[in-house]
PDB file of N, CA and C in Angstrom:
ATOM      1  N   UNK A 464       8.500 -13.808  22.300  1.00 68.00           N
ATOM      2  CA  UNK A 464       8.172 -13.071  21.030  1.00 68.00           C
ATOM      3  C   UNK A 464       6.867 -12.314  21.181  1.00 68.00           C
ATOM      4  N   UNK A 465       7.011 -11.019  20.833  1.00 81.00           N
ATOM      5  CA  UNK A 465       5.801 -10.107  20.894  1.00 81.00           C
ATOM      6  C   UNK A 465       4.548 -10.614  19.786  1.00 81.00           C
ATOM      7  N   UNK A 466       3.357 -10.487  20.157  1.00 85.00           N
ATOM      8  CA  UNK A 466       2.362 -10.899  19.133  1.00 85.00           C
ATOM      9  C   UNK A 466       2.281  -9.486  18.211  1.00 85.00           C
ATOM     10  N   UNK A 467       2.097  -9.919  16.981  1.00 87.00           N
ATOM     11  CA  UNK A 467       1.890  -8.960  15.931  1.00 87.00           C
ATOM     12  C   UNK A 467       0.583  -8.028  16.254  1.00 87.00           C
ATOM     13  N   UNK A 468       0.676  -6.713  15.811  1.00 92.00           N
ATOM     14  CA  UNK A 468      -0.423  -5.843  15.893  1.00 92.00           C
ATOM     15  C   UNK A 468      -0.754  -5.422  14.618  1.00 92.00           C
ATOM     16  N   UNK A 469      -1.862  -5.878  14.118  1.00 95.00           N
ATOM     17  CA  UNK A 469      -2.228  -5.564  12.847  1.00 95.00           C
ATOM     18  C   UNK A 469      -2.948  -4.174  12.729  1.00 95.00           C
ATOM     19  N   UNK A 470      -2.884  -3.449  11.547  1.00 96.00           N
ATOM     20  CA  UNK A 470      -3.667  -2.221  11.370  1.00 96.00           C
ATOM     21  C   UNK A 470      -5.148  -2.536  11.331  1.00 96.00           C
ATOM     22  N   UNK A 471      -6.040  -1.701  11.966  1.00 97.00           N
ATOM     23  CA  UNK A 471      -7.463  -1.976  11.825  1.00 97.00           C
ATOM     24  C   UNK A 471      -8.079  -1.078  10.680  1.00 97.00           C
ATOM     25  N   UNK A 472      -9.356  -1.381  10.579  1.00 97.00           N
ATOM     26  CA  UNK A 472     -10.124  -0.664   9.679  1.00 97.00           C
ATOM     27  C   UNK A 472     -10.147   0.924  10.130  1.00 97.00           C
ATOM     28  N   UNK A 473     -10.020   1.116  11.446  1.00 96.00           N
ATOM     29  CA  UNK A 473      -9.926   2.588  11.956  1.00 96.00           C
ATOM     30  C   UNK A 473      -8.574   3.178  11.826  1.00 96.00           C
ATOM     31  N   UNK A 474      -7.500   2.391  11.677  1.00 97.00           N
ATOM     32  CA  UNK A 474      -6.108   2.912  11.632  1.00 97.00           C
ATOM     33  C   UNK A 474      -5.842   3.487  10.114  1.00 97.00           C
ATOM     34  N   UNK A 475      -6.330   2.625   9.209  1.00 96.00           N
ATOM     35  CA  UNK A 475      -5.884   2.968   7.683  1.00 96.00           C
ATOM     36  C   UNK A 475      -6.553   4.268   7.221  1.00 96.00           C
ATOM     37  N   UNK A 476      -7.894   4.604   7.602  1.00 96.00           N
ATOM     38  CA  UNK A 476      -8.414   5.872   7.244  1.00 96.00           C
ATOM     39  C   UNK A 476      -7.612   7.089   7.826  1.00 96.00           C
ATOM     40  N   UNK A 477      -7.177   6.949   9.072  1.00 96.00           N
ATOM     41  CA  UNK A 477      -6.382   7.908   9.611  1.00 96.00           C
ATOM     42  C   UNK A 477      -5.047   8.257   8.926  1.00 96.00           C
ATOM     43  N   UNK A 478      -4.410   7.204   8.363  1.00 95.00           N
ATOM     44  CA  UNK A 478      -3.210   7.372   7.684  1.00 95.00           C
ATOM     45  C   UNK A 478      -3.528   8.158   6.236  1.00 95.00           C
ATOM     46  N   UNK A 479      -4.834   7.601   5.915  1.00 94.00           N
ATOM     47  CA  UNK A 479      -5.087   8.272   4.508  1.00 94.00           C
ATOM     48  C   UNK A 479      -5.253   9.775   4.746  1.00 94.00           C
ATOM     49  N   UNK A 480      -6.018  10.145   5.811  1.00 94.00           N
ATOM     50  CA  UNK A 480      -6.278  11.504   6.081  1.00 94.00           C
ATOM     51  C   UNK A 480      -5.046  12.290   6.053  1.00 94.00           C
ATOM     52  N   UNK A 481      -4.058  11.667   6.794  1.00 95.00           N
ATOM     53  CA  UNK A 481      -2.596  12.496   6.867  1.00 95.00           C
ATOM     54  C   UNK A 481      -2.053  12.601   5.534  1.00 95.00           C
ATOM     55  N   UNK A 482      -2.165  11.594   4.700  1.00 92.00           N
ATOM     56  CA  UNK A 482      -1.647  11.710   3.390  1.00 92.00           C
ATOM     57  C   UNK A 482      -2.278  12.695   2.483  1.00 92.00           C
ATOM     58  N   UNK A 483      -3.663  12.756   2.606  1.00 93.00           N
ATOM     59  CA  UNK A 483      -4.437  13.856   1.922  1.00 93.00           C
ATOM     60  C   UNK A 483      -4.031  15.198   2.397  1.00 93.00           C
ATOM     61  N   UNK A 484      -3.822  15.449   3.737  1.00 94.00           N
ATOM     62  CA  UNK A 484      -3.519  16.633   4.236  1.00 94.00           C
ATOM     63  C   UNK A 484      -2.124  17.037   3.870  1.00 94.00           C
ATOM     64  N   UNK A 485      -1.177  16.048   3.586  1.00 95.00           N
ATOM     65  CA  UNK A 485       0.244  16.365   3.417  1.00 95.00           C
ATOM     66  C   UNK A 485       0.393  16.563   1.814  1.00 95.00           C
ATOM     67  N   UNK A 486      -0.474  15.821   1.009  1.00 92.00           N
ATOM     68  CA  UNK A 486      -0.055  15.828  -0.352  1.00 92.00           C
ATOM     69  C   UNK A 486      -1.391  16.229  -1.223  1.00 92.00           C
ATOM     70  N   UNK A 487      -2.373  16.416  -0.676  1.00 91.00           N
ATOM     71  CA  UNK A 487      -3.563  16.849  -1.315  1.00 91.00           C
ATOM     72  C   UNK A 487      -4.508  15.706  -1.914  1.00 91.00           C
ATOM     73  N   UNK A 488      -5.595  15.921  -2.469  1.00 90.00           N
ATOM     74  CA  UNK A 488      -6.476  14.847  -2.869  1.00 90.00           C
ATOM     75  C   UNK A 488      -7.815  14.924  -2.305  1.00 90.00           C
ATOM     76  N   UNK A 489      -8.672  14.050  -2.701  1.00 92.00           N
ATOM     77  CA  UNK A 489      -9.955  14.056  -2.136  1.00 92.00           C
ATOM     78  C   UNK A 489     -10.158  13.188  -0.984  1.00 92.00           C
ATOM     79  N   UNK A 490     -10.524  13.700   0.221  1.00 92.00           N
ATOM     80  CA  UNK A 490     -10.560  12.823   1.288  1.00 92.00           C
ATOM     81  C   UNK A 490     -11.829  11.794   1.275  1.00 92.00           C
ATOM     82  N   UNK A 491     -11.813  10.853   2.065  1.00 94.00           N
ATOM     83  CA  UNK A 491     -13.139  10.134   2.337  1.00 94.00           C
ATOM     84  C   UNK A 491     -12.741   8.618   1.727  1.00 94.00           C
ATOM     85  N   UNK A 492     -13.692   7.678   2.389  1.00 95.00           N
ATOM     86  CA  UNK A 492     -13.783   6.441   1.974  1.00 95.00           C
ATOM     87  C   UNK A 492     -14.788   6.242   0.958  1.00 95.00           C
ATOM     88  N   UNK A 493     -14.458   5.390  -0.177  1.00 95.00           N
ATOM     89  CA  UNK A 493     -15.355   5.188  -1.116  1.00 95.00           C
ATOM     90  C   UNK A 493     -16.222   3.807  -0.795  1.00 95.00           C
ATOM     91  N   UNK A 494     -15.507   2.793  -0.247  1.00 96.00           N
ATOM     92  CA  UNK A 494     -16.288   1.485  -0.037  1.00 96.00           C
ATOM     93  C   UNK A 494     -15.562   0.860   1.311  1.00 96.00           C
ATOM     94  N   UNK A 495     -16.300   0.927   2.317  1.00 98.00           N
ATOM     95  CA  UNK A 495     -15.875   0.164   3.497  1.00 98.00           C
ATOM     96  C   UNK A 495     -15.515  -1.211   3.437  1.00 98.00           C
ATOM     97  N   UNK A 496     -16.369  -1.957   2.732  1.00 98.00           N
ATOM     98  CA  UNK A 496     -16.230  -3.365   2.548  1.00 98.00           C
ATOM     99  C   UNK A 496     -14.888  -3.772   1.786  1.00 98.00           C
ATOM    100  N   UNK A 497     -14.426  -2.875   0.759  1.00 97.00           N
ATOM    101  CA  UNK A 497     -13.129  -3.267   0.127  1.00 97.00           C
ATOM    102  C   UNK A 497     -12.068  -2.884   1.224  1.00 97.00           C
ATOM    103  N   UNK A 498     -12.189  -1.869   2.110  1.00 98.00           N
ATOM    104  CA  UNK A 498     -11.070  -1.572   3.028  1.00 98.00           C
ATOM    105  C   UNK A 498     -10.983  -2.665   4.010  1.00 98.00           C
ATOM    106  N   UNK A 499     -12.292  -3.245   4.494  1.00 98.00           N
ATOM    107  CA  UNK A 499     -12.138  -4.308   5.437  1.00 98.00           C
ATOM    108  C   UNK A 499     -11.531  -5.508   4.802  1.00 98.00           C
ATOM    109  N   UNK A 500     -11.662  -5.769   3.506  1.00 98.00           N
ATOM    110  CA  UNK A 500     -11.089  -6.930   2.853  1.00 98.00           C
ATOM    111  C   UNK A 500      -9.665  -6.730   2.808  1.00 98.00           C
ATOM    112  N   UNK A 501      -9.255  -5.582   2.428  1.00 97.00           N
ATOM    113  CA  UNK A 501      -7.846  -5.286   2.276  1.00 97.00           C
ATOM    114  C   UNK A 501      -7.133  -5.413   3.774  1.00 97.00           C
ATOM    115  N   UNK A 502      -7.780  -4.792   4.768  1.00 98.00           N
ATOM    116  CA  UNK A 502      -7.089  -4.962   6.180  1.00 98.00           C
ATOM    117  C   UNK A 502      -7.045  -6.369   6.710  1.00 98.00           C
ATOM    118  N   UNK A 503      -7.976  -7.190   6.456  1.00 97.00           N
ATOM    119  CA  UNK A 503      -7.893  -8.492   6.893  1.00 97.00           C
ATOM    120  C   UNK A 503      -6.979  -9.319   6.119  1.00 97.00           C
ATOM    121  N   UNK A 504      -6.600  -9.178   5.003  1.00 96.00           N
ATOM    122  CA  UNK A 504      -5.768 -10.040   3.996  1.00 96.00           C
ATOM    123  C   UNK A 504      -4.527 -10.362   4.893  1.00 96.00           C
ATOM    124  N   UNK A 505      -3.618  -9.484   5.511  1.00 95.00           N
ATOM    125  CA  UNK A 505      -2.477 -10.011   6.126  1.00 95.00           C
ATOM    126  C   UNK A 505      -2.754 -10.968   7.220  1.00 95.00           C
ATOM    127  N   UNK A 506      -4.002 -10.822   7.922  1.00 93.00           N
ATOM    128  CA  UNK A 506      -4.260 -11.800   9.041  1.00 93.00           C
ATOM    129  C   UNK A 506      -4.784 -13.211   8.569  1.00 93.00           C
ATOM    130  N   UNK A 507      -4.763 -13.474   7.242  1.00 91.00           N
ATOM    131  CA  UNK A 507      -5.254 -14.719   6.797  1.00 91.00           C
ATOM    132  C   UNK A 507      -4.229 -15.809   7.029  1.00 91.00           C
ATOM    133  N   UNK A 508      -3.071 -15.530   7.355  1.00 87.00           N
ATOM    134  CA  UNK A 508      -2.018 -16.647   7.622  1.00 87.00           C
ATOM    135  C   UNK A 508      -1.293 -17.170   6.500  1.00 87.00           C
ATOM    136  N   UNK A 509      -1.628 -16.703   5.354  1.00 87.00           N
ATOM    137  CA  UNK A 509      -0.925 -16.955   4.060  1.00 87.00           C
ATOM    138  C   UNK A 509       0.519 -16.549   4.024  1.00 87.00           C
ATOM    139  N   UNK A 510       0.741 -15.234   4.347  1.00 84.00           N
ATOM    140  CA  UNK A 510       2.152 -14.865   4.439  1.00 84.00           C
ATOM    141  C   UNK A 510       2.952 -15.161   5.632  1.00 84.00           C
ATOM    142  N   UNK A 511       4.119 -15.637   5.522  1.00 83.00           N
ATOM    143  CA  UNK A 511       4.956 -16.088   6.595  1.00 83.00           C
ATOM    144  C   UNK A 511       5.761 -15.053   7.379  1.00 83.00           C
ATOM    145  N   UNK A 512       5.788 -13.763   6.950  1.00 92.00           N
ATOM    146  CA  UNK A 512       6.491 -12.769   7.790  1.00 92.00           C
ATOM    147  C   UNK A 512       5.909 -11.534   7.634  1.00 92.00           C
ATOM    148  N   UNK A 513       6.258 -10.484   8.504  1.00 93.00           N
ATOM    149  CA  UNK A 513       5.816  -9.183   8.699  1.00 93.00           C
ATOM    150  C   UNK A 513       5.985  -8.376   7.334  1.00 93.00           C
ATOM    151  N   UNK A 514       7.086  -8.583   6.706  1.00 95.00           N
ATOM    152  CA  UNK A 514       7.305  -7.905   5.373  1.00 95.00           C
ATOM    153  C   UNK A 514       6.243  -8.260   4.330  1.00 95.00           C
ATOM    154  N   UNK A 515       6.098  -9.566   4.259  1.00 95.00           N
ATOM    155  CA  UNK A 515       5.054 -10.134   3.183  1.00 95.00           C
ATOM    156  C   UNK A 515       3.648  -9.631   3.634  1.00 95.00           C
ATOM    157  N   UNK A 516       3.443  -9.611   4.878  1.00 95.00           N
ATOM    158  CA  UNK A 516       2.173  -9.189   5.308  1.00 95.00           C
ATOM    159  C   UNK A 516       1.863  -7.728   4.908  1.00 95.00           C
ATOM    160  N   UNK A 517       2.799  -6.753   5.358  1.00 95.00           N
ATOM    161  CA  UNK A 517       2.735  -5.441   4.881  1.00 95.00           C
ATOM    162  C   UNK A 517       2.633  -5.163   3.372  1.00 95.00           C
ATOM    163  N   UNK A 518       3.233  -5.948   2.606  1.00 96.00           N
ATOM    164  CA  UNK A 518       3.190  -5.946   1.158  1.00 96.00           C
ATOM    165  C   UNK A 518       1.717  -6.361   0.666  1.00 96.00           C
ATOM    166  N   UNK A 519       1.299  -7.299   1.283  1.00 96.00           N
ATOM    167  CA  UNK A 519      -0.132  -7.728   0.883  1.00 96.00           C
ATOM    168  C   UNK A 519      -1.106  -6.706   1.358  1.00 96.00           C
ATOM    169  N   UNK A 520      -0.954  -6.001   2.476  1.00 96.00           N
ATOM    170  CA  UNK A 520      -1.978  -4.938   2.866  1.00 96.00           C
ATOM    171  C   UNK A 520      -1.913  -3.858   1.862  1.00 96.00           C
ATOM    172  N   UNK A 521      -0.601  -3.481   1.448  1.00 95.00           N
ATOM    173  CA  UNK A 521      -0.430  -2.328   0.436  1.00 95.00           C
ATOM    174  C   UNK A 521      -0.944  -2.719  -0.883  1.00 95.00           C
ATOM    175  N   UNK A 522      -0.757  -3.970  -1.390  1.00 96.00           N
ATOM    176  CA  UNK A 522      -1.224  -4.400  -2.588  1.00 96.00           C
ATOM    177  C   UNK A 522      -2.687  -4.485  -2.458  1.00 96.00           C
ATOM    178  N   UNK A 523      -3.450  -4.865  -1.483  1.00 96.00           N
ATOM    179  CA  UNK A 523      -4.830  -4.992  -1.494  1.00 96.00           C
ATOM    180  C   UNK A 523      -5.521  -3.660  -1.408  1.00 96.00           C
ATOM    181  N   UNK A 524      -4.905  -2.750  -0.812  1.00 94.00           N
ATOM    182  CA  UNK A 524      -5.371  -1.368  -0.781  1.00 94.00           C
ATOM    183  C   UNK A 524      -5.289  -0.647  -2.132  1.00 94.00           C
ATOM    184  N   UNK A 525      -4.086  -0.948  -2.828  1.00 93.00           N
ATOM    185  CA  UNK A 525      -3.899  -0.569  -4.217  1.00 93.00           C
ATOM    186  C   UNK A 525      -4.849  -1.061  -5.248  1.00 93.00           C
ATOM    187  N   UNK A 526      -5.129  -2.355  -4.988  1.00 94.00           N
ATOM    188  CA  UNK A 526      -6.052  -3.105  -5.887  1.00 94.00           C
ATOM    189  C   UNK A 526      -7.474  -2.845  -5.647  1.00 94.00           C
ATOM    190  N   UNK A 527      -7.976  -2.686  -4.362  1.00 95.00           N
ATOM    191  CA  UNK A 527      -9.235  -2.555  -4.103  1.00 95.00           C
ATOM    192  C   UNK A 527      -9.884  -1.166  -4.250  1.00 95.00           C
ATOM    193  N   UNK A 528      -8.989  -0.085  -4.126  1.00 94.00           N
ATOM    194  CA  UNK A 528      -9.317   1.326  -4.380  1.00 94.00           C
ATOM    195  C   UNK A 528     -10.470   1.676  -3.361  1.00 94.00           C
ATOM    196  N   UNK A 529     -10.271   1.422  -2.001  1.00 96.00           N
ATOM    197  CA  UNK A 529     -11.499   1.788  -1.124  1.00 96.00           C
ATOM    198  C   UNK A 529     -11.650   3.177  -0.874  1.00 96.00           C
ATOM    199  N   UNK A 530     -10.632   3.989  -1.152  1.00 95.00           N
ATOM    200  CA  UNK A 530     -10.667   5.559  -0.916  1.00 95.00           C
ATOM    201  C   UNK A 530     -11.092   6.310  -2.150  1.00 95.00           C
ATOM    202  N   UNK A 531     -11.326   7.424  -1.848  1.00 92.00           N
ATOM    203  CA  UNK A 531     -11.675   8.380  -3.004  1.00 92.00           C
ATOM    204  C   UNK A 531     -10.353   8.699  -3.653  1.00 92.00           C
ATOM    205  N   UNK A 532     -10.316   9.058  -4.932  1.00 80.00           N
ATOM    206  CA  UNK A 532      -8.989   9.295  -5.712  1.00 80.00           C
ATOM    207  C   UNK A 532      -8.072   8.077  -5.431  1.00 80.00           C
ATOM    208  N   UNK A 533      -8.506   6.922  -5.317  1.00 66.00           N
ATOM    209  CA  UNK A 533      -7.699   5.712  -5.006  1.00 66.00           C
ATOM    210  C   UNK A 533      -6.563   5.525  -6.020  1.00 66.00           C
ATOM    211  N   UNK A 534      -6.732   5.900  -7.279  1.00 61.00           N
ATOM    212  CA  UNK A 534      -5.625   5.575  -8.208  1.00 61.00           C
ATOM    213  C   UNK A 534      -4.502   6.830  -8.227  1.00 61.00           C
ATOM    214  N   UNK A 535      -4.677   7.728  -7.282  1.00 58.00           N
ATOM    215  CA  UNK A 535      -3.812   8.785  -7.413  1.00 58.00           C
ATOM    216  C   UNK A 535      -2.768   8.859  -6.372  1.00 58.00           C
ATOM    217  N   UNK A 536      -2.657   7.883  -5.440  1.00 50.00           N
ATOM    218  CA  UNK A 536      -1.733   7.793  -4.384  1.00 50.00           C
ATOM    219  C   UNK A 536      -0.943   6.414  -4.456  1.00 50.00           C
TER     220      UNK A 536
END
């Protein structure tokens, strides 16, 4: 079995930049600590499968609003 590769604090802003370029919005990170918290959540061991881990990452980013215009995406 291949070890999971989790998104890093460096990966997620790159995805955000691509989203802003494609769909518009204000670029930039509002709070690094909130992003770090969201990125680490799937690695906590609470979720049992990769789908649940992906969902917890999405939920954490959505709830934490680490990016500018966080409520608009």
